[in-house]
Coordinates of N, CA and C and ligand atoms in Angstrom, one line a residue:
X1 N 97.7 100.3 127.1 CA 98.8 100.7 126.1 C 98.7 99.8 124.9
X2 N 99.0 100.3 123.8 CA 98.9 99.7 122.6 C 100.8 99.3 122.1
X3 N 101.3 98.1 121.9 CA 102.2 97.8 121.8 C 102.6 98.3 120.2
X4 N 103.7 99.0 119.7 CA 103.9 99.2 117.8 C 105.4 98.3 118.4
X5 N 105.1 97.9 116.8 CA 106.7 97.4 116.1 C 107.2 98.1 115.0
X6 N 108.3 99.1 114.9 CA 108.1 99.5 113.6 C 109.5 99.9 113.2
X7 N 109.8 99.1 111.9 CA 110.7 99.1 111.1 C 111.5 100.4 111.2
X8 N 112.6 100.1 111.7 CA 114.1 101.1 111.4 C 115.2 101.2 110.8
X9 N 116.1 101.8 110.1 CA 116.9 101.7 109.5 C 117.9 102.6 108.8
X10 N 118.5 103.2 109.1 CA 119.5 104.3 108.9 C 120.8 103.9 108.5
X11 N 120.8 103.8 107.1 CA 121.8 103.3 106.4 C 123.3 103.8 106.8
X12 N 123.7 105.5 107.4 CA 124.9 105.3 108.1 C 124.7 105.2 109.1
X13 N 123.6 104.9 110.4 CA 124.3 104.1 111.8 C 123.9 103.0 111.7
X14 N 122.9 102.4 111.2 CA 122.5 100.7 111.1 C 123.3 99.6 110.1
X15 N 124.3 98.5 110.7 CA 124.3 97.4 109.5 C 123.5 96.7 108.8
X16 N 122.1 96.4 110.1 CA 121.2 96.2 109.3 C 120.0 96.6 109.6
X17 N 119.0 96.4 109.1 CA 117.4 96.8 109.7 C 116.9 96.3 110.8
X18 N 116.1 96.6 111.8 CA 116.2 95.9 113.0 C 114.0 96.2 113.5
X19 N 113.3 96.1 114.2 CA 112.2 96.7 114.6 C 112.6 97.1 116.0
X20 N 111.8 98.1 115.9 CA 112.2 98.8 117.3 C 110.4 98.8 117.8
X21 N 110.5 98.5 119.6 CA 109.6 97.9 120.2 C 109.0 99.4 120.7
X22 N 107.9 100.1 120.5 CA 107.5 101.2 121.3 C 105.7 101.1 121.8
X23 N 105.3 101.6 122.4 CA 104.0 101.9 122.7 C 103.5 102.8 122.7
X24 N 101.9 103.2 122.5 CA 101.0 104.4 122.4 C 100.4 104.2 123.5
X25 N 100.1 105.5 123.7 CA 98.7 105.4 124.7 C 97.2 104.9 124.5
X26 N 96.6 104.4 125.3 CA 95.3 103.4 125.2 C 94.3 104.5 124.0
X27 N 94.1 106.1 124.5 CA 93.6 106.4 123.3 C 93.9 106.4 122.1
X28 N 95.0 106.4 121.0 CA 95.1 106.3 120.3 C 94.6 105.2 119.7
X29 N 93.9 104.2 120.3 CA 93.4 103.3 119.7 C 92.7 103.9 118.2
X30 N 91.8 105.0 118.9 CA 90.5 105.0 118.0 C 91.1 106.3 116.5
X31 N 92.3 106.5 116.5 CA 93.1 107.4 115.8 C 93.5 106.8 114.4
X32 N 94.2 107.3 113.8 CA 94.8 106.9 112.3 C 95.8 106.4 112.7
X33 N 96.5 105.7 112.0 CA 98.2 105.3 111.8 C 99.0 106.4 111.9
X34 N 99.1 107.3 110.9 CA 99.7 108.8 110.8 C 99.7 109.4 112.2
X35 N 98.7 108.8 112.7 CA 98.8 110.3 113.9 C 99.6 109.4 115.0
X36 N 99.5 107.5 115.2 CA 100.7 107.1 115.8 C 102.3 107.6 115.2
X37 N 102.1 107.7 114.3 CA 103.8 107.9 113.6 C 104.5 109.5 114.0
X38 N 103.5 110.4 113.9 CA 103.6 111.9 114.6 C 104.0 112.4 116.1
X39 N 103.0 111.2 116.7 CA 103.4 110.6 118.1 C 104.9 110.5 118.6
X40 N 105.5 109.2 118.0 CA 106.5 108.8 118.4 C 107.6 109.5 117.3
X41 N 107.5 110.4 116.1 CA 108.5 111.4 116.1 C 108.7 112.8 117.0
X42 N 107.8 112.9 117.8 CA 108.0 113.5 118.4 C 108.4 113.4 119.8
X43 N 108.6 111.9 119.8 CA 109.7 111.4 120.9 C 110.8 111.3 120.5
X44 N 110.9 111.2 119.3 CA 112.2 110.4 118.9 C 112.2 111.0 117.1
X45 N 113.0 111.8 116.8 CA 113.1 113.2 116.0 C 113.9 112.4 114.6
X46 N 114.3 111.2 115.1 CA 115.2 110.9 113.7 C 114.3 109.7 113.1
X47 N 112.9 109.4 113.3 CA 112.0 108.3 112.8 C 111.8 108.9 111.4
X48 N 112.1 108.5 110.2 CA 111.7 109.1 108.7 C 110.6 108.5 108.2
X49 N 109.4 109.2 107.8 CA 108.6 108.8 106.7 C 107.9 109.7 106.0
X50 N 107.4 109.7 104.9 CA 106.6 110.6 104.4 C 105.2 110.5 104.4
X51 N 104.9 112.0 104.2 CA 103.4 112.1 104.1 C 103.0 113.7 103.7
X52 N 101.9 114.6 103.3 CA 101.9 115.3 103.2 C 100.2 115.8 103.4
X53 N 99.4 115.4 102.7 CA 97.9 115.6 103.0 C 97.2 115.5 104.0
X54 N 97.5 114.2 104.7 CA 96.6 113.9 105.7 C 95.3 113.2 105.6
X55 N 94.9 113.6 104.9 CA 93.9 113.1 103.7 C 93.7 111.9 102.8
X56 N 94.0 111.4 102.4 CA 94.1 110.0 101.4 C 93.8 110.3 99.8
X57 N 94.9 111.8 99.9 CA 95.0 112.3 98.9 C 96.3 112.8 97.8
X58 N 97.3 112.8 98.5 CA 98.7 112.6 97.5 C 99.4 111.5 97.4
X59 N 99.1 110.4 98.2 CA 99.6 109.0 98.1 C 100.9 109.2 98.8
X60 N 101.2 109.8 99.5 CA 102.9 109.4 99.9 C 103.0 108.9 101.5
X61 N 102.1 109.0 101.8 CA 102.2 107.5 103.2 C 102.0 106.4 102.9
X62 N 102.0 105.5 101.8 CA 101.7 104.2 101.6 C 102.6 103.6 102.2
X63 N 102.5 102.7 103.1 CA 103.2 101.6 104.0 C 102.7 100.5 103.8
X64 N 103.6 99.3 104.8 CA 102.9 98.0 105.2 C 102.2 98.1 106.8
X65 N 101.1 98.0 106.9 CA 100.8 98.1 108.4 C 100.1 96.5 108.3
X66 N 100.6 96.3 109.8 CA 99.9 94.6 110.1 C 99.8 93.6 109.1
X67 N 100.8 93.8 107.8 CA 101.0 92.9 106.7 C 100.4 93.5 105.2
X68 N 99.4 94.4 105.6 CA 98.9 94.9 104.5 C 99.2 96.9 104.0
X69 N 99.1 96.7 102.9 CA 100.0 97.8 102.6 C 98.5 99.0 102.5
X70 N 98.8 99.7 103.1 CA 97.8 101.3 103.2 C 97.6 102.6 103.3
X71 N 97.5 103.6 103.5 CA 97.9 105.1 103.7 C 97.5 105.3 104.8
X72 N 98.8 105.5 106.0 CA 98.5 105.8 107.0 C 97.8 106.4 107.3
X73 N 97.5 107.8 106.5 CA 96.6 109.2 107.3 C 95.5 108.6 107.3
X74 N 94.7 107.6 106.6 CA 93.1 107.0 106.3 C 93.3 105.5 107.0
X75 N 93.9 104.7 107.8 CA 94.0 103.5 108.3 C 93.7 103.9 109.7
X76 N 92.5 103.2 110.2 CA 92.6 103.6 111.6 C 93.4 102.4 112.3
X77 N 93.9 103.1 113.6 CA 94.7 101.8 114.5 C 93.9 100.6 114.7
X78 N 92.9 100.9 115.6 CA 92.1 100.0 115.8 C 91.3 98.6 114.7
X79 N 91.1 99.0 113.7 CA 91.4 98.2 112.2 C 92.4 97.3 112.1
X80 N 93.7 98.7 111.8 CA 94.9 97.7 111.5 C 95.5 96.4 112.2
X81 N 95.1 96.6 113.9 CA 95.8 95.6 114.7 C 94.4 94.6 115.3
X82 N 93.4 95.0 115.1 CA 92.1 94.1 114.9 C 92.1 93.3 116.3
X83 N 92.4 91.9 116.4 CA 92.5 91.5 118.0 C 93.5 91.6 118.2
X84 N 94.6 92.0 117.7 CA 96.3 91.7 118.8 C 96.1 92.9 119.1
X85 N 97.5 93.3 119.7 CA 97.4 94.7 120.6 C 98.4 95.2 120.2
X86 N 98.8 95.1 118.8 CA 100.8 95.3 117.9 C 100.3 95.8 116.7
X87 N 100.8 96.9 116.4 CA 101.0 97.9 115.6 C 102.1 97.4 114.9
X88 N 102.1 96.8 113.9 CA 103.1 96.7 113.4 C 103.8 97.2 111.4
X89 N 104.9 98.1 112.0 CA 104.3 99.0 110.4 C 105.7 98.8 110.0
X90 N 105.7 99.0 108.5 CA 107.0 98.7 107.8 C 106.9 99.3 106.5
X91 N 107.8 99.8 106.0 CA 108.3 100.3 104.5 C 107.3 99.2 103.3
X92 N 107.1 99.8 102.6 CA 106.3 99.3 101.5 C 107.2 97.8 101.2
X93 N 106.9 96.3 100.6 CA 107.7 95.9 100.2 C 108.0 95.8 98.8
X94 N 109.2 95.3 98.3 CA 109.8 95.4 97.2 C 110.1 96.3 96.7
X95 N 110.5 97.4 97.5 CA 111.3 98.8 97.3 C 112.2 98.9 97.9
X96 N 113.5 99.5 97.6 CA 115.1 99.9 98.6 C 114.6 100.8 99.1
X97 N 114.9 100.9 100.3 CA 114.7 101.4 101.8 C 115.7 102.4 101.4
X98 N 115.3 103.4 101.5 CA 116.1 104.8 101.9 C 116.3 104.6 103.3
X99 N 115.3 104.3 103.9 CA 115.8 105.1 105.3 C 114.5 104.6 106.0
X100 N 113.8 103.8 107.0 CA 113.2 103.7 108.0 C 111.7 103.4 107.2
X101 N 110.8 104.4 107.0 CA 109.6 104.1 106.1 C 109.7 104.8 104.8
X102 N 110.9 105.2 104.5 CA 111.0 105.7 103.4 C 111.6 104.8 102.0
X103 N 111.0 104.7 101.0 CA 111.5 103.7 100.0 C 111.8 104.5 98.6
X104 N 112.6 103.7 97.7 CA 112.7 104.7 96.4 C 111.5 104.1 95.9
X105 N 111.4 104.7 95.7 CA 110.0 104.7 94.5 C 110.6 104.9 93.1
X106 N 111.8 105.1 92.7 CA 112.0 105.5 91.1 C 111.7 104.5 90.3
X107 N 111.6 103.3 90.2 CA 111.0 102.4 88.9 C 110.1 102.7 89.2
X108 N 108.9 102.7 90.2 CA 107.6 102.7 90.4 C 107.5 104.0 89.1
X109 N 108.0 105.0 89.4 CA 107.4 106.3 88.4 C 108.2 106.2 87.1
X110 N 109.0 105.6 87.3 CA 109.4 105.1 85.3 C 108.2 104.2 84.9
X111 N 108.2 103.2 85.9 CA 106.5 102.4 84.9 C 105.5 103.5 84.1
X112 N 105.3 104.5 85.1 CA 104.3 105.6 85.3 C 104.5 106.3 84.3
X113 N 105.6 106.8 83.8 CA 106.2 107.2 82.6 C 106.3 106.8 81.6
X114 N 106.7 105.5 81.6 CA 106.5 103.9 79.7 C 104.9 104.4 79.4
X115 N 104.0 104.3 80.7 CA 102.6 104.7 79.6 C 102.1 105.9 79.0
X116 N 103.2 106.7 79.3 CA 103.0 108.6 78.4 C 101.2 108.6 79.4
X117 N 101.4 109.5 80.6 CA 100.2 110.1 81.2 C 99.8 110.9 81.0
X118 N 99.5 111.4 79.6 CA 99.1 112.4 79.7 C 97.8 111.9 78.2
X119 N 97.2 112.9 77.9 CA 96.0 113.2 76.5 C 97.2 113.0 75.3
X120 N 97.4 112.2 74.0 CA 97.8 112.4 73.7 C 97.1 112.9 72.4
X121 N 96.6 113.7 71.6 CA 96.2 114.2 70.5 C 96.6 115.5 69.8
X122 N 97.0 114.8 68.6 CA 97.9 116.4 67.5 C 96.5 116.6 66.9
X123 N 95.6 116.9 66.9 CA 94.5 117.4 65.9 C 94.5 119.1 66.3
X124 N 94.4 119.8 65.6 CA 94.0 121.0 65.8 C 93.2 121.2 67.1
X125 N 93.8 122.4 68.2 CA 93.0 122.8 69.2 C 91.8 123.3 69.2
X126 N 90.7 122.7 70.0 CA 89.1 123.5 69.4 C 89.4 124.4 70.0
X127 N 88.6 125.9 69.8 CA 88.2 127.1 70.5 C 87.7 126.8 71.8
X128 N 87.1 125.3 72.6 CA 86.6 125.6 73.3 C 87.5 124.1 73.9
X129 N 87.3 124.0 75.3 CA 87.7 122.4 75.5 C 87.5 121.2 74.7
X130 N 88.5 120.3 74.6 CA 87.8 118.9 74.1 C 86.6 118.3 75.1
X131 N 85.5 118.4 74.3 CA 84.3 117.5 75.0 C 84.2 116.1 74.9
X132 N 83.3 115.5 76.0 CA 83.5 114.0 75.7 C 81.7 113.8 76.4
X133 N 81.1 112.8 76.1 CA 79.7 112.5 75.9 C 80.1 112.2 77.7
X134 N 78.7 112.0 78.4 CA 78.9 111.4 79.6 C 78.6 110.3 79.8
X135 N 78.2 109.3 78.4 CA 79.1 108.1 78.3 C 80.8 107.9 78.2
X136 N 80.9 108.7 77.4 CA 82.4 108.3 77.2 C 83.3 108.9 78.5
X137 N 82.6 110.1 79.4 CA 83.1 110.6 80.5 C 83.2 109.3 81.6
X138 N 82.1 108.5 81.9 CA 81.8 107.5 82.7 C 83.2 106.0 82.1
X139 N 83.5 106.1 81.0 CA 84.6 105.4 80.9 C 86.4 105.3 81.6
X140 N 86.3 106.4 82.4 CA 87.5 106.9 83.1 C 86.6 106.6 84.8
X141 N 85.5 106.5 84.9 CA 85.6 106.0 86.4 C 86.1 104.9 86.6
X142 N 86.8 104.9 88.3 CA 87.1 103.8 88.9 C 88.8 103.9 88.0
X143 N 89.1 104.5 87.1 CA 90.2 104.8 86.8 C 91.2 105.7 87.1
X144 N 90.6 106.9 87.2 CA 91.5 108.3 87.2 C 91.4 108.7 88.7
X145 N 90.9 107.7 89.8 CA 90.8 108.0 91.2 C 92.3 107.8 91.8
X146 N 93.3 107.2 91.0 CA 94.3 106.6 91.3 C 95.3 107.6 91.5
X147 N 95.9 107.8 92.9 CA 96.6 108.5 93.7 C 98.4 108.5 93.4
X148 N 98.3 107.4 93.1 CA 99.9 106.5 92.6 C 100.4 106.7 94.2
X149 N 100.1 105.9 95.2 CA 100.4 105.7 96.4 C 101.3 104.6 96.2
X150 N 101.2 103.5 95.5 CA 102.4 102.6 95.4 C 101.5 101.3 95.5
X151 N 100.5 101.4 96.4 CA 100.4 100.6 97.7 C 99.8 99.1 96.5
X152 N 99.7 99.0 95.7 CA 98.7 97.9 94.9 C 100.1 97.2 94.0
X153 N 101.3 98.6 93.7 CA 102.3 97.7 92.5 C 103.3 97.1 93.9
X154 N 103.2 97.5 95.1 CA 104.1 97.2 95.9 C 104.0 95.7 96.3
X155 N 102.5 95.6 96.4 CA 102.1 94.0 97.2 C 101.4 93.2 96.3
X156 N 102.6 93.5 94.7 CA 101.9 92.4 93.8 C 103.2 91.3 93.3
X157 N 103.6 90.4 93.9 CA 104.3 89.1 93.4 C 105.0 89.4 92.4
X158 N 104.3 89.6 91.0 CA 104.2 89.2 89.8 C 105.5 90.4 89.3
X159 N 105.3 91.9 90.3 CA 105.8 92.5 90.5 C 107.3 92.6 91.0
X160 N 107.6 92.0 91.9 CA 108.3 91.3 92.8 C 109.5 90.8 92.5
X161 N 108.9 90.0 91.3 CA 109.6 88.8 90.7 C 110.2 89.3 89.3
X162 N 109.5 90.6 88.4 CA 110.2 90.6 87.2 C 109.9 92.4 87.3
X163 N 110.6 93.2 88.0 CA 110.7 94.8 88.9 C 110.9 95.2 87.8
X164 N 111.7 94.9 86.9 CA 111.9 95.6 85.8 C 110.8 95.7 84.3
X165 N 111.0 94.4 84.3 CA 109.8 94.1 83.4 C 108.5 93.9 83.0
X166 N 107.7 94.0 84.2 CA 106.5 93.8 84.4 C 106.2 95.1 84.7
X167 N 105.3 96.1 84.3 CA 104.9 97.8 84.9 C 103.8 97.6 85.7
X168 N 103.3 96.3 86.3 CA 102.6 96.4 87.3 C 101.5 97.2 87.8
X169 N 100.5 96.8 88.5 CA 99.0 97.2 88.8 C 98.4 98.7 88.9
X170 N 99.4 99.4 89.0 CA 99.3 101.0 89.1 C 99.6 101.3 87.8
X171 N 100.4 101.1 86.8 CA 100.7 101.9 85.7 C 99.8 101.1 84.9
X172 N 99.5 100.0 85.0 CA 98.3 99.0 84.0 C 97.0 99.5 84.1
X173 N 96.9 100.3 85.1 CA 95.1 101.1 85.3 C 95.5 102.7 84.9
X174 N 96.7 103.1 84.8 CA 96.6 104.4 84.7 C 96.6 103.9 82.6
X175 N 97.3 103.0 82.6 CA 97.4 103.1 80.8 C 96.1 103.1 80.4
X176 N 95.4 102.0 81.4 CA 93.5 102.0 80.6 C 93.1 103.2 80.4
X177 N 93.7 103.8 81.9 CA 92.8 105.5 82.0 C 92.5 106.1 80.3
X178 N 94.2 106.2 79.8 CA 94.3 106.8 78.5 C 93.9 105.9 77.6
X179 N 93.8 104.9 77.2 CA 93.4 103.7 76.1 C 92.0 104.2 76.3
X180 N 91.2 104.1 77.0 CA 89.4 104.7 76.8 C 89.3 105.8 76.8
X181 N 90.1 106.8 76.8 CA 90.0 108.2 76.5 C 89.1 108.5 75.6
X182 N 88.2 109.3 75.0 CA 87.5 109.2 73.9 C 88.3 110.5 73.0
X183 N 88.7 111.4 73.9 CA 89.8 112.5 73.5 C 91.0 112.0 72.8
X184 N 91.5 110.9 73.6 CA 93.3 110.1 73.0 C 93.1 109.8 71.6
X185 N 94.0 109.9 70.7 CA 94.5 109.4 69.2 C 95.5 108.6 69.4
X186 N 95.8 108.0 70.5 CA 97.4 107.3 70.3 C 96.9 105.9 70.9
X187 N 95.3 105.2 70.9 CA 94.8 104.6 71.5 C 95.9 103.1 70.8
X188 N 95.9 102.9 69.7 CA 96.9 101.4 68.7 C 98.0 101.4 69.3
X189 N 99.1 103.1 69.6 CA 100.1 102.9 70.1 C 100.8 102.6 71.3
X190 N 99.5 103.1 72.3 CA 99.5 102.3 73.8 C 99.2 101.1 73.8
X191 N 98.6 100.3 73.1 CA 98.6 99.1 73.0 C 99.5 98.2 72.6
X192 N 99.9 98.8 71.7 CA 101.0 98.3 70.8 C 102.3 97.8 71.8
X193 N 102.3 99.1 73.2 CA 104.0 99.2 73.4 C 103.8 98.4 74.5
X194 N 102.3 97.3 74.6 CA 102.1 96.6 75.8 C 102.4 94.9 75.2
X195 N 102.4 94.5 73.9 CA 102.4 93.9 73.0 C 103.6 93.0 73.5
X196 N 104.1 92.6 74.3 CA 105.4 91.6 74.8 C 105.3 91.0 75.8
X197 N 105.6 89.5 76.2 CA 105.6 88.9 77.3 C 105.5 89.6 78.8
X198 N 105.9 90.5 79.1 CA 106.0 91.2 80.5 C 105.2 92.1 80.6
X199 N 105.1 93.3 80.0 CA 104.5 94.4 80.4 C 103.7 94.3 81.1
X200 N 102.6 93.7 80.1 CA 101.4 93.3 80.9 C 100.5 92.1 81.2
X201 N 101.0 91.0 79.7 CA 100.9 90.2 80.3 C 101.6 88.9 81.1
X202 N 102.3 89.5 82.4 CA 103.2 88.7 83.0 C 102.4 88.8 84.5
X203 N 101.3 89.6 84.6 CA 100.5 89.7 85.5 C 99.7 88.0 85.6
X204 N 99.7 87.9 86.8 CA 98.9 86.6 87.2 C 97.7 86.3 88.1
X205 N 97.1 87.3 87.7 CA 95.7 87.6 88.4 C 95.7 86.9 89.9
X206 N 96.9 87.4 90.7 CA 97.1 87.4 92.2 C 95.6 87.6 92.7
X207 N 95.6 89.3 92.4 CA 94.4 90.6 92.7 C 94.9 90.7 94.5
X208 N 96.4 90.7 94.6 CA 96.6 91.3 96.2 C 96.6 92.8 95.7
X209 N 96.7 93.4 94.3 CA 96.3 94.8 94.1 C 94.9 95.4 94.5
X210 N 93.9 94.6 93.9 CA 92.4 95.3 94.5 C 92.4 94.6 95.5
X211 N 92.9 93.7 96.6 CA 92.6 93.5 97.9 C 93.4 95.2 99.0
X212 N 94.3 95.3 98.1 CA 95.3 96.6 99.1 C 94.5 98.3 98.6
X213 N 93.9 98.4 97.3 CA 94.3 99.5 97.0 C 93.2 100.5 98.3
X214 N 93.7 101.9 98.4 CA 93.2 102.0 99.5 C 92.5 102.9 99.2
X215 N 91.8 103.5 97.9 CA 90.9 103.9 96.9 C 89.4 103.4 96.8
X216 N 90.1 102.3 96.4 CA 88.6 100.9 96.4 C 88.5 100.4 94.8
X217 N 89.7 101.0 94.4 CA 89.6 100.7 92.7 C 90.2 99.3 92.8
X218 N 90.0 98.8 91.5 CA 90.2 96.9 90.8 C 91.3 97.4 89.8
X219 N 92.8 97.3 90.6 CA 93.2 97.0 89.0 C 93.4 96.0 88.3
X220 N 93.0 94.1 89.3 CA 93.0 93.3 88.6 C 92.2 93.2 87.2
X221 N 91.0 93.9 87.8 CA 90.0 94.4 86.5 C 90.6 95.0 85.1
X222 N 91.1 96.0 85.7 CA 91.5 97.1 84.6 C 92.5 96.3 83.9
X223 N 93.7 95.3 84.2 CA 94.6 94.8 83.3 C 93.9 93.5 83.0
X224 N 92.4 93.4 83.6 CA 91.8 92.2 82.5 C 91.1 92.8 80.9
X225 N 90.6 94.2 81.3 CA 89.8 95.1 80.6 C 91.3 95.5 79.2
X226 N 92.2 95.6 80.1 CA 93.4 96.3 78.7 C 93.8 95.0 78.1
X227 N 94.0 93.9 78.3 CA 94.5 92.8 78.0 C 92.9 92.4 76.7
X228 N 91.6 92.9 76.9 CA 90.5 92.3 75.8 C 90.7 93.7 74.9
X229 N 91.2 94.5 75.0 CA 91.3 95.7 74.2 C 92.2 95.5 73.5
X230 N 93.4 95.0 73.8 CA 94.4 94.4 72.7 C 94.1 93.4 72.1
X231 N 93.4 92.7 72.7 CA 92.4 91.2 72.1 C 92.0 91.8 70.5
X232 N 90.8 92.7 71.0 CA 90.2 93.0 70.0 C 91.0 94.0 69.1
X233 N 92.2 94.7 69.2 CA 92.6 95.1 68.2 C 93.3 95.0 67.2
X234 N 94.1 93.1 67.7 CA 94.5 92.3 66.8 C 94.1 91.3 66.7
X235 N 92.7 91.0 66.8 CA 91.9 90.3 65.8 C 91.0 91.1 64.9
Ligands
LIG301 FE1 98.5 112.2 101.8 FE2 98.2 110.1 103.4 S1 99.3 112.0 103.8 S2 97.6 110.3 101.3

């Protein structure tokens, strides 16, 4: 039997959060995390968490398993609990707990929002798509793989410590995404609105972001890469 510990909390019957002790069966070893969590909601019908893909593709299972934050549907058990025999899974940290493994995420997607995600250019639409060289295509890899699972702005300190003010390792690699755009015209003015003690640089090159993300992307990189881009546009 494989021992889980895993975070509960139900804001109208709990005063406060507590771990509740359960077990899997010996095969599940060789299974994902997600497919333990499916397991025991199906013992027990009021366990909340999200997920949707299954895949390690919409980002909405990011948790803490065994201390480190990952997408359950892609974490296998046997990984996560390595020599102990304890499953031990918890709500992302530095988020308000809805409810058991569910967290708000709302500042996380306002950061997501301060960097405007989208192409920004008023120039006349060509007749055909905007093209971009497959140099300047290759400048969005290791960028635009990013799921916004949480899991990298969740388990960064720096984050932690100033929630509001710092937009942290997910929206700092989604802003690069757009700043090297070769398509974007608004390249001065994303820079510009990074230009104050916090945003971006209040980061402290922890890098528990590229130790978690569960992609394989560096956003310690990417907010060292936007931090020489502003370098170079005000000097
Ligand atoms: Fe979609 Fe895990 S369920 S990323």
């Amino acid at each position: 039997m494989i021992n889980v510990q895993i975070y509960r909390y139900h804001p109208e019957h709990d005063t406060t959060p507590y771990m509740q002790s359960k077990t899997l069966p010996e095969e599940f070893r060789s299974r994902m995390v997600l497919d333990a969590l499916e397991y025991l909601r199906a013992e027990d019908s009021t366990l909340a968490y999200r997920r949707s893909c299954r895949e390690g593709v919409c980002g909405s299972d990011g948790m803490n398993i065994n201390g480190k934050n990952w997408l359950a549907c892609i974490k296998p058990i046997a990984e996560a609990i390595g020599t102990t025999n304890t499953l031990i899974i918890r709500p992302l940290p530095g988020m308000p707990v809805i409810r058991d493994l569910v967290v708000d995420q709302t500042l996380f997607f306002e950061h997501y929002q301060t960097i405007k995600p989208w192409v920004i250019n008023d120039e006349p639409a060509p007749t055909i798509e905007r093209l971009q060289s497959p140099e300047d295509r290759k400048l969005l890899d290791g960028l635009y793989e990013c799921i916004l699972c949480a899991c990298c702005t969740s388990q960064c300190p720096s984050w932690w410590w100033n929630p509001t003010k710092y937009l942290g390792p997910s929206a700092l690699l989604q802003s690069l995404r757009f700043v090297v755009d070769s398509r974007d015209t608004a390249r001065m003015e994303r820079l510009k609105s990074l230009e104050d003690p916090f945003s971006l640089f209040r980061c402290r090159g922890i890098g528990n972001c590229t130790w978690v993300c569960p992609k394989g992307l560096n956003p310690m990189e990417a907010i060292g890469k936007l931090r020489l881009e502003l370098l170079r546009e005000s000097t």
